[in-house]
Structures are given as structure tokens and as C-alpha cells.
Amino acid sequence: MTNKKFQGVIPPVSIIVDEQGRLDKKGMATVIDFLIEARVDGLFFLGTGGEFSQMSVEERKEVASFTTEYVNGRVPVLIGTGSTNTREVVLLSQHAESVGADAVVVINPYFWNLTEENLFAHYSEIANSVNLPILLYNFPTMTGQDLTPEFVLKLVDAHENIVGIKETVESVSHIRDMILTMKGKHPDFVVFSGFDDHFLQTLTLGGDGAISASVNFAPELALGVYKGFKENRIDEAVSFHQRMAVLPTMYKLDSPFVSVVKEAMKLRGMDISTNVLAPARSLSAEKIEELKKILVQADLLESAPVK
């Protein structure tokens, strides 16, 4: 099974909702068209920034159906199907396959810390339930449990449809070990960075791309890093990366950070509602001012004129 269609810059797309928390299809279409026109390499729906953890199964299915149909094969579509229970992941993964998604992205169960045997059985059951490529999603800050390179290797040895991983980890050495361990035996296995500030290091270590939230409002930065690196214009890649590395400071403005990303999209001119699903809340006026300063620092907004 080839997975080289999964590489480059793939945003974890913000899901646009109305005041009642229902999917805003017009706003969602605006975001999808904007990102495809920016020349991203794929779209990942229902990741952390896609508020999947605040949605019911039916809401998640609706998002998966609408987005896959609207993208209509223009770029690969990845659907996040992770959950705290295995039956739900299987159900959502089979649904994603039935609506025509190109891959599913599966975070490990949060809340419980699983034995390695139980975690292996969880992923095996999912891998056996679909023919779609599966990307693992390692975000130990959220799940409380790390997917180690050794564990991932065992999984991939057993299931050829597990084709990659999103590494949302603080440690660059973890990303390095994942790349060396996996590509040593499975050269086509893809490794994506999840944090903006690790993107360039991930590429230099032999990784394949970024799945990071800033692409929603500043696709030109991650795409500039990737293109500069691929075309051996390293100075250019570094200069884009220096701007991109400023952005994670904005995620400290609020938790969950989903409202921060939507406000940044709006500040950069996207005509969308910035409603979020509770327990996330709208960003205060003071925090929006702080966000503007960070965007100015990253050269993404003109600084406000001095009065």
C-alpha cells in the first residue's frame, strides 16, 4: 500500500459552527476553498483543533460526510476517528471509508492508560475493520500515554494499512527516534510534526511534513518552509520557520485554543463565524488584542497605526 500521497503541509482544519453549535456549511466551504487555493497537500478534519472531542458521533459523521463530499477529490481528505472506546473508532472509521475519505487519523484512547497489549489490540481491531490507510496520532499531553517508536514499529509490522504518524510531542529527539526506527524498516512510513516550532527539524531529520493548526490562518508560512526545504533554498525555509515559530505563543491565550485559531482566521480576512463548542469559549476582546500583537510579530498582520 503506497502512502506517498500523504506528505507536505496538511492543516487540521477548524470546523465552522453556528451559534447553536451546528455545522455551518457555508463557512466550512469558505475555509476548504481558501486552503485548497493556498495549495495545501491535504485536509485533516476532526483533529484536536477540529473540536472532535466536543462532538457527538452523529455530529462527527455529518462533518466527515460534508467535508469529504465538498472537497470532492481536489486534495486527500483525512478524517480523525479517535475516541475513548474502540467500538466508536471502528464505527467512525468505517463511516469515513464509506463516504470516500482517503485516510483516517486515530489518536490513542484518552482517560485510561492502557497496557501495551490492550493498546495493541485497540489499534489492531481498527486496522482490521477498514481498508483505508491509517495515520496514528501521538499527543501524549492530551492522552496521558506516549506512542513509542518501538510500539509503533510492532503495530506497523502487523498492519500494512498503518502508514504514518502525527507527532505532537515536545521532544525533537522523540521525532528523530520515530523517523529512524520506522524508516529503517518501513521507508515509506510518513512522520508529520504537530507543533509549528518542530516543522523544520522534522524535515531535516527525514520526516515528511506538518499537520499544524497555524496552517488554517497562515498557510504561506508552513508551505514556505516545506517548499524552501524541498528545493534546497534553506535560507528561505529558515526565514519562514522563524516567523512560524512565533505562533505557538498564541495557544497560551486560551485553552482549549480553538477560539484562538478561528479568531486568527477572521483577523486575516476570512469571512467566518468564530463560534466554538463548549467547554471552549469565545475569546475576550483583551485576548483578541494580544492575538493581534502575535500576528503582527509573525508579520501576518500590519501593525496598528499609531494614533
mmCIF file of C-alpha atoms in Angstrom:
data_model
loop_
_atom_site.group_PDB
_atom_site.id
_atom_site.type_symbol
_atom_site.label_atom_id
_atom_site.label_comp_id
_atom_site.label_asym_id
_atom_site.label_seq_id
_atom_site.Cartn_x
_atom_site.Cartn_y
_atom_site.Cartn_z
ATOM 1 C CA MET A 1 0.000 0.000 0.000
ATOM 2 C CA THR A 2 1.553 3.286 -1.014
ATOM 3 C CA ASN A 3 1.113 6.335 1.168
ATOM 4 C CA LYS A 4 3.217 8.878 -0.634
ATOM 5 C CA LYS A 5 0.056 10.869 -1.256
ATOM 6 C CA PHE A 6 0.358 11.863 2.431
ATOM 7 C CA GLN A 7 3.177 14.371 2.741
ATOM 8 C CA GLY A 8 3.789 18.080 2.896
ATOM 9 C CA VAL A 9 1.501 20.555 4.624
ATOM 10 C CA ILE A 10 -1.883 19.299 5.847
ATOM 11 C CA PRO A 11 -3.910 21.586 8.130
ATOM 12 C CA PRO A 12 -6.037 20.170 10.951
ATOM 13 C CA VAL A 13 -8.992 22.183 9.714
ATOM 14 C CA SER A 14 -11.089 24.303 12.086
ATOM 15 C CA ILE A 15 -14.735 23.252 11.921
ATOM 16 C CA ILE A 16 -17.054 26.226 11.498
ATOM 17 C CA VAL A 17 -20.263 26.119 13.554
ATOM 18 C CA ASP A 18 -23.221 28.440 14.041
ATOM 19 C CA GLU A 19 -24.456 29.928 17.320
ATOM 20 C CA GLN A 20 -26.363 26.725 18.098
ATOM 21 C CA GLY A 21 -23.224 24.641 17.560
ATOM 22 C CA ARG A 22 -24.447 23.160 14.272
ATOM 23 C CA LEU A 23 -22.163 22.715 11.272
ATOM 24 C CA ASP A 24 -22.038 25.954 9.274
ATOM 25 C CA LYS A 25 -21.718 24.547 5.759
ATOM 26 C CA LYS A 26 -21.235 27.904 4.070
ATOM 27 C CA GLY A 27 -18.412 28.872 6.448
ATOM 28 C CA MET A 28 -16.885 25.401 6.150
ATOM 29 C CA ALA A 29 -16.900 25.665 2.354
ATOM 30 C CA THR A 30 -15.161 29.074 2.589
ATOM 31 C CA VAL A 31 -12.357 27.571 4.695
ATOM 32 C CA ILE A 32 -11.939 24.495 2.469
ATOM 33 C CA ASP A 33 -11.748 26.588 -0.716
ATOM 34 C CA PHE A 34 -9.276 29.009 0.871
ATOM 35 C CA LEU A 35 -6.938 26.193 1.966
ATOM 36 C CA ILE A 36 -7.098 24.352 -1.358
ATOM 37 C CA GLU A 37 -6.402 27.606 -3.222
ATOM 38 C CA ALA A 38 -3.395 28.123 -0.909
ATOM 39 C CA ARG A 39 -2.086 24.807 -2.328
ATOM 40 C CA VAL A 40 -2.044 22.690 0.835
ATOM 41 C CA ASP A 41 -1.260 18.995 0.339
ATOM 42 C CA GLY A 42 -4.347 17.596 2.059
ATOM 43 C CA LEU A 43 -7.002 18.432 4.646
ATOM 44 C CA PHE A 44 -7.403 16.789 8.062
ATOM 45 C CA PHE A 45 -10.873 17.147 9.571
ATOM 46 C CA LEU A 46 -11.832 16.354 13.175
ATOM 47 C CA GLY A 47 -8.411 16.681 14.737
ATOM 48 C CA THR A 48 -7.832 18.390 18.080
ATOM 49 C CA GLY A 49 -8.404 21.854 16.586
ATOM 50 C CA GLY A 50 -11.425 20.445 14.733
ATOM 51 C CA GLU A 51 -13.206 20.089 18.089
ATOM 52 C CA PHE A 52 -13.930 16.372 17.635
ATOM 53 C CA SER A 53 -13.846 15.864 21.407
ATOM 54 C CA GLN A 54 -16.782 18.244 21.822
ATOM 55 C CA MET A 55 -18.981 16.466 19.238
ATOM 56 C CA SER A 56 -21.416 13.569 19.290
ATOM 57 C CA VAL A 57 -20.951 10.607 16.943
ATOM 58 C CA GLU A 58 -23.719 11.938 14.681
ATOM 59 C CA GLU A 59 -22.098 15.384 14.502
ATOM 60 C CA ARG A 60 -18.754 13.829 13.633
ATOM 61 C CA LYS A 61 -20.367 11.763 10.876
ATOM 62 C CA GLU A 62 -22.038 14.868 9.470
ATOM 63 C CA VAL A 63 -18.727 16.739 9.336
ATOM 64 C CA ALA A 64 -16.978 13.769 7.702
ATOM 65 C CA SER A 65 -19.714 13.383 5.071
ATOM 66 C CA PHE A 66 -19.997 17.063 4.205
ATOM 67 C CA THR A 67 -16.283 17.817 4.063
ATOM 68 C CA THR A 68 -15.342 14.755 2.009
ATOM 69 C CA GLU A 69 -18.123 15.447 -0.468
ATOM 70 C CA TYR A 70 -17.298 19.162 -0.706
ATOM 71 C CA VAL A 71 -13.557 18.611 -1.214
ATOM 72 C CA ASN A 72 -14.578 16.220 -3.988
ATOM 73 C CA GLY A 73 -11.142 14.709 -4.583
ATOM 74 C CA ARG A 74 -9.335 18.045 -5.001
ATOM 75 C CA VAL A 75 -6.834 17.052 -2.270
ATOM 76 C CA PRO A 76 -6.587 13.999 0.020
ATOM 77 C CA VAL A 77 -9.057 14.047 2.931
ATOM 78 C CA LEU A 78 -8.070 12.640 6.322
ATOM 79 C CA ILE A 79 -10.746 12.142 8.978
ATOM 80 C CA GLY A 80 -9.994 11.938 12.702
ATOM 81 C CA THR A 81 -11.842 8.962 14.186
ATOM 82 C CA GLY A 82 -10.170 8.563 17.585
ATOM 83 C CA SER A 83 -12.243 8.030 20.711
ATOM 84 C CA THR A 84 -12.092 6.638 24.239
ATOM 85 C CA ASN A 85 -13.784 3.439 23.091
ATOM 86 C CA THR A 86 -12.798 1.025 20.366
ATOM 87 C CA ARG A 87 -16.304 0.330 19.027
ATOM 88 C CA GLU A 88 -16.809 4.030 18.336
ATOM 89 C CA VAL A 89 -13.478 4.323 16.489
ATOM 90 C CA VAL A 90 -14.383 1.320 14.316
ATOM 91 C CA LEU A 91 -17.824 2.783 13.581
ATOM 92 C CA LEU A 92 -16.426 6.227 12.696
ATOM 93 C CA SER A 93 -13.566 4.759 10.629
ATOM 94 C CA GLN A 94 -15.951 2.579 8.628
ATOM 95 C CA HIS A 95 -18.172 5.624 8.113
ATOM 96 C CA ALA A 96 -15.202 7.685 6.868
ATOM 97 C CA GLU A 97 -14.355 4.895 4.431
ATOM 98 C CA SER A 98 -17.967 4.706 3.230
ATOM 99 C CA VAL A 99 -18.117 8.452 2.440
ATOM 100 C CA GLY A 100 -14.888 8.354 0.438
ATOM 101 C CA ALA A 101 -12.207 9.694 2.810
ATOM 102 C CA ASP A 102 -8.605 8.941 1.811
ATOM 103 C CA ALA A 103 -7.357 8.046 5.294
ATOM 104 C CA VAL A 104 -8.287 8.092 8.970
ATOM 105 C CA VAL A 105 -6.206 9.579 11.785
ATOM 106 C CA VAL A 106 -6.521 7.788 15.121
ATOM 107 C CA ILE A 107 -5.397 9.241 18.430
ATOM 108 C CA ASN A 108 -4.968 6.668 21.199
ATOM 109 C CA PRO A 109 -7.723 6.450 23.828
ATOM 110 C CA TYR A 110 -7.556 9.259 26.378
ATOM 111 C CA PHE A 111 -8.711 8.908 30.006
ATOM 112 C CA TRP A 112 -7.489 5.316 30.501
ATOM 113 C CA ASN A 113 -3.816 4.458 30.450
ATOM 114 C CA LEU A 114 -3.784 1.117 28.612
ATOM 115 C CA THR A 115 -1.396 -1.772 28.913
ATOM 116 C CA GLU A 116 0.649 -2.203 25.757
ATOM 117 C CA GLU A 117 -1.324 -5.389 24.991
ATOM 118 C CA ASN A 118 -4.649 -3.554 25.209
ATOM 119 C CA LEU A 119 -3.379 -0.614 23.166
ATOM 120 C CA PHE A 120 -2.082 -3.014 20.516
ATOM 121 C CA ALA A 121 -5.450 -4.834 20.451
ATOM 122 C CA HIS A 122 -7.270 -1.490 20.136
ATOM 123 C CA TYR A 123 -5.298 -0.418 17.074
ATOM 124 C CA SER A 124 -5.380 -3.919 15.573
ATOM 125 C CA GLU A 125 -9.157 -4.047 15.765
ATOM 126 C CA ILE A 126 -9.374 -0.689 13.973
ATOM 127 C CA ALA A 127 -6.800 -1.647 11.331
ATOM 128 C CA ASN A 128 -8.673 -4.870 10.612
ATOM 129 C CA SER A 129 -12.021 -3.060 10.317
ATOM 130 C CA VAL A 130 -11.144 -0.830 7.325
ATOM 131 C CA ASN A 131 -9.081 -0.949 4.144
ATOM 132 C CA LEU A 132 -8.229 2.743 4.431
ATOM 133 C CA PRO A 133 -4.720 3.938 5.287
ATOM 134 C CA ILE A 134 -4.444 4.828 8.981
ATOM 135 C CA LEU A 135 -2.237 7.515 10.491
ATOM 136 C CA LEU A 136 -1.561 7.288 14.198
ATOM 137 C CA TYR A 137 -1.799 10.467 16.239
ATOM 138 C CA ASN A 138 0.591 10.804 19.162
ATOM 139 C CA PHE A 139 -0.321 13.640 21.534
ATOM 140 C CA PRO A 140 0.757 12.445 24.997
ATOM 141 C CA THR A 141 -0.095 15.774 26.674
ATOM 142 C CA MET A 142 -3.746 15.094 25.792
ATOM 143 C CA THR A 143 -3.877 11.308 26.120
ATOM 144 C CA GLY A 144 -1.512 10.762 29.037
ATOM 145 C CA GLN A 145 0.149 7.958 27.091
ATOM 146 C CA ASP A 146 3.009 8.103 24.592
ATOM 147 C CA LEU A 147 3.158 6.022 21.423
ATOM 148 C CA THR A 148 6.797 4.923 21.466
ATOM 149 C CA PRO A 149 8.749 4.178 18.275
ATOM 150 C CA GLU A 150 9.128 0.538 19.399
ATOM 151 C CA PHE A 151 5.359 0.177 19.881
ATOM 152 C CA VAL A 152 4.600 1.852 16.553
ATOM 153 C CA LEU A 153 7.043 -0.482 14.794
ATOM 154 C CA LYS A 154 5.239 -3.540 16.222
ATOM 155 C CA LEU A 155 1.920 -2.176 15.005
ATOM 156 C CA VAL A 156 3.180 -1.385 11.513
ATOM 157 C CA ASP A 157 4.894 -4.791 11.229
ATOM 158 C CA ALA A 158 1.472 -6.339 11.884
ATOM 159 C CA HIS A 159 -0.756 -3.986 9.843
ATOM 160 C CA GLU A 160 0.300 -2.664 6.469
ATOM 161 C CA ASN A 161 -2.523 -0.112 6.366
ATOM 162 C CA ILE A 162 -0.962 1.831 9.288
ATOM 163 C CA VAL A 163 1.097 4.163 7.119
ATOM 164 C CA GLY A 164 2.145 7.157 9.218
ATOM 165 C CA ILE A 165 2.025 9.186 12.413
ATOM 166 C CA LYS A 166 1.393 12.736 13.537
ATOM 167 C CA GLU A 167 3.922 13.506 16.275
ATOM 168 C CA THR A 168 2.517 16.244 18.532
ATOM 169 C CA VAL A 169 5.323 15.940 21.048
ATOM 170 C CA GLU A 170 7.550 18.434 22.837
ATOM 171 C CA SER A 171 10.739 16.458 22.256
ATOM 172 C CA VAL A 172 12.545 16.634 18.924
ATOM 173 C CA SER A 173 14.532 13.544 19.949
ATOM 174 C CA HIS A 174 11.223 11.603 20.048
ATOM 175 C CA ILE A 175 10.543 12.663 16.444
ATOM 176 C CA ARG A 176 14.110 11.704 15.462
ATOM 177 C CA ASP A 177 13.784 8.264 17.070
ATOM 178 C CA MET A 178 10.407 7.720 15.404
ATOM 179 C CA ILE A 179 11.852 8.589 11.971
ATOM 180 C CA LEU A 180 14.971 6.435 12.388
ATOM 181 C CA THR A 181 13.137 3.451 13.889
ATOM 182 C CA MET A 182 10.265 3.439 11.405
ATOM 183 C CA LYS A 183 12.029 4.360 8.182
ATOM 184 C CA GLY A 184 14.837 1.890 8.903
ATOM 185 C CA LYS A 185 12.339 -0.922 8.361
ATOM 186 C CA HIS A 186 9.423 0.786 6.572
ATOM 187 C CA PRO A 187 10.941 3.534 4.356
ATOM 188 C CA ASP A 188 7.510 4.699 3.134
ATOM 189 C CA PHE A 189 6.149 5.300 6.654
ATOM 190 C CA VAL A 190 5.371 9.022 6.970
ATOM 191 C CA VAL A 191 6.133 11.179 10.008
ATOM 192 C CA PHE A 192 4.444 14.569 10.460
ATOM 193 C CA SER A 193 5.207 17.185 13.101
ATOM 194 C CA GLY A 194 2.236 18.530 15.033
ATOM 195 C CA PHE A 195 3.865 21.586 16.605
ATOM 196 C CA ASP A 196 4.780 24.562 14.412
ATOM 197 C CA ASP A 197 8.176 25.037 16.007
ATOM 198 C CA HIS A 198 9.310 21.463 15.199
ATOM 199 C CA PHE A 199 8.493 21.505 11.493
ATOM 200 C CA LEU A 200 11.888 22.367 10.023
ATOM 201 C CA GLN A 201 13.695 19.972 12.370
ATOM 202 C CA THR A 202 11.285 17.204 11.369
ATOM 203 C CA LEU A 203 12.130 17.755 7.697
ATOM 204 C CA THR A 204 15.879 17.882 8.305
ATOM 205 C CA LEU A 205 15.664 14.614 10.268
ATOM 206 C CA GLY A 206 13.959 12.886 7.329
ATOM 207 C CA GLY A 207 10.302 13.490 8.219
ATOM 208 C CA ASP A 208 7.571 14.175 5.708
ATOM 209 C CA GLY A 209 5.540 17.231 6.643
ATOM 210 C CA ALA A 210 3.453 19.175 9.124
ATOM 211 C CA ILE A 211 -0.089 18.854 10.405
ATOM 212 C CA SER A 212 -0.278 22.058 12.432
ATOM 213 C CA ALA A 213 -3.070 24.431 13.375
ATOM 214 C CA SER A 214 -1.408 27.620 12.107
ATOM 215 C CA VAL A 215 -1.926 26.447 8.510
ATOM 216 C CA ASN A 216 -5.601 27.408 8.941
ATOM 217 C CA PHE A 217 -4.729 31.112 9.023
ATOM 218 C CA ALA A 218 -1.137 31.288 7.715
ATOM 219 C CA PRO A 219 -0.683 28.534 5.129
ATOM 220 C CA GLU A 220 2.043 30.549 3.398
ATOM 221 C CA LEU A 221 4.426 30.013 6.342
ATOM 222 C CA ALA A 222 4.378 26.201 6.529
ATOM 223 C CA LEU A 223 4.237 25.968 2.732
ATOM 224 C CA GLY A 224 7.219 28.342 2.539
ATOM 225 C CA VAL A 225 9.194 26.142 4.933
ATOM 226 C CA TYR A 226 8.330 22.984 3.007
ATOM 227 C CA LYS A 227 8.968 24.356 -0.462
ATOM 228 C CA GLY A 228 12.199 26.082 0.590
ATOM 229 C CA PHE A 229 13.472 22.866 2.168
ATOM 230 C CA LYS A 230 12.452 20.642 -0.756
ATOM 231 C CA GLU A 231 14.028 22.977 -3.312
ATOM 232 C CA ASN A 232 17.202 23.350 -1.242
ATOM 233 C CA ARG A 233 16.691 27.055 -0.541
ATOM 234 C CA ILE A 234 17.478 26.587 3.120
ATOM 235 C CA ASP A 235 17.767 30.293 3.980
ATOM 236 C CA GLU A 236 14.230 30.767 2.736
ATOM 237 C CA ALA A 237 12.958 27.761 4.735
ATOM 238 C CA VAL A 238 14.647 29.105 7.877
ATOM 239 C CA SER A 239 13.190 32.569 7.445
ATOM 240 C CA PHE A 240 9.629 31.203 7.092
ATOM 241 C CA HIS A 241 10.274 28.905 10.048
ATOM 242 C CA GLN A 242 11.377 31.805 12.249
ATOM 243 C CA ARG A 243 8.030 33.503 11.615
ATOM 244 C CA MET A 244 6.124 30.247 12.144
ATOM 245 C CA ALA A 245 7.936 29.556 15.442
ATOM 246 C CA VAL A 246 6.409 32.701 16.976
ATOM 247 C CA LEU A 247 2.885 31.332 16.574
ATOM 248 C CA PRO A 248 2.681 28.704 19.347
ATOM 249 C CA THR A 249 2.735 31.557 21.892
ATOM 250 C CA MET A 250 -0.844 32.294 20.805
ATOM 251 C CA TYR A 251 -2.062 28.915 22.042
ATOM 252 C CA LYS A 252 -1.318 30.056 25.586
ATOM 253 C CA LEU A 253 -4.037 32.705 25.251
ATOM 254 C CA ASP A 254 -6.821 30.189 25.871
ATOM 255 C CA SER A 255 -7.483 26.526 26.484
ATOM 256 C CA PRO A 256 -8.973 24.878 24.511
ATOM 257 C CA PHE A 257 -7.162 27.005 21.897
ATOM 258 C CA VAL A 258 -9.773 26.507 19.146
ATOM 259 C CA SER A 259 -11.242 30.004 19.506
ATOM 260 C CA VAL A 260 -7.729 31.483 19.102
ATOM 261 C CA VAL A 261 -7.274 29.812 15.717
ATOM 262 C CA LYS A 262 -10.713 30.883 14.478
ATOM 263 C CA GLU A 263 -10.129 34.479 15.577
ATOM 264 C CA ALA A 264 -6.767 34.449 13.768
ATOM 265 C CA MET A 265 -8.535 33.206 10.608
ATOM 266 C CA LYS A 266 -11.025 36.048 10.912
ATOM 267 C CA LEU A 267 -8.310 38.661 11.600
ATOM 268 C CA ARG A 268 -6.568 37.575 8.403
ATOM 269 C CA GLY A 269 -9.686 38.283 6.389
ATOM 270 C CA MET A 270 -11.664 35.061 6.306
ATOM 271 C CA ASP A 271 -15.430 35.583 6.376
ATOM 272 C CA ILE A 272 -16.376 33.005 9.021
ATOM 273 C CA SER A 273 -18.166 32.809 12.340
ATOM 274 C CA THR A 274 -15.828 32.207 15.275
ATOM 275 C CA ASN A 275 -18.324 30.250 17.383
ATOM 276 C CA VAL A 276 -16.852 27.319 19.306
ATOM 277 C CA LEU A 277 -18.315 24.294 21.083
ATOM 278 C CA ALA A 278 -18.375 24.336 24.897
ATOM 279 C CA PRO A 279 -16.379 23.861 27.038
ATOM 280 C CA ALA A 280 -14.339 26.029 24.652
ATOM 281 C CA ARG A 281 -15.448 29.670 24.870
ATOM 282 C CA SER A 282 -15.200 32.742 22.677
ATOM 283 C CA LEU A 283 -12.056 34.821 23.032
ATOM 284 C CA SER A 284 -12.335 38.024 25.064
ATOM 285 C CA ALA A 285 -11.642 41.415 23.459
ATOM 286 C CA GLU A 286 -8.431 41.719 25.531
ATOM 287 C CA LYS A 287 -7.164 38.357 24.292
ATOM 288 C CA ILE A 288 -8.013 39.257 20.693
ATOM 289 C CA GLU A 289 -5.758 42.322 21.116
ATOM 290 C CA GLU A 290 -2.973 40.042 22.404
ATOM 291 C CA LEU A 291 -3.520 37.752 19.426
ATOM 292 C CA LYS A 292 -3.189 40.700 17.020
ATOM 293 C CA LYS A 293 0.216 41.517 18.535
ATOM 294 C CA ILE A 294 1.442 37.950 17.964
ATOM 295 C CA LEU A 295 0.218 38.026 14.353
ATOM 296 C CA VAL A 296 1.998 41.360 13.815
ATOM 297 C CA GLN A 297 5.177 39.843 15.280
ATOM 298 C CA ALA A 298 4.940 36.956 12.784
ATOM 299 C CA ASP A 299 4.464 39.511 10.007
ATOM 300 C CA LEU A 300 0.943 38.240 9.295
ATOM 301 C CA LEU A 301 -0.885 41.489 10.119
ATOM 302 C CA GLU A 302 0.018 45.126 9.560
ATOM 303 C CA SER A 303 0.761 46.784 12.867
ATOM 304 C CA ALA A 304 -1.956 49.151 14.007
ATOM 305 C CA PRO A 305 -1.268 52.784 13.096
ATOM 306 C CA VAL A 306 -0.076 54.949 15.997
ATOM 307 C CA LYS A 307 -2.762 57.478 16.894
#
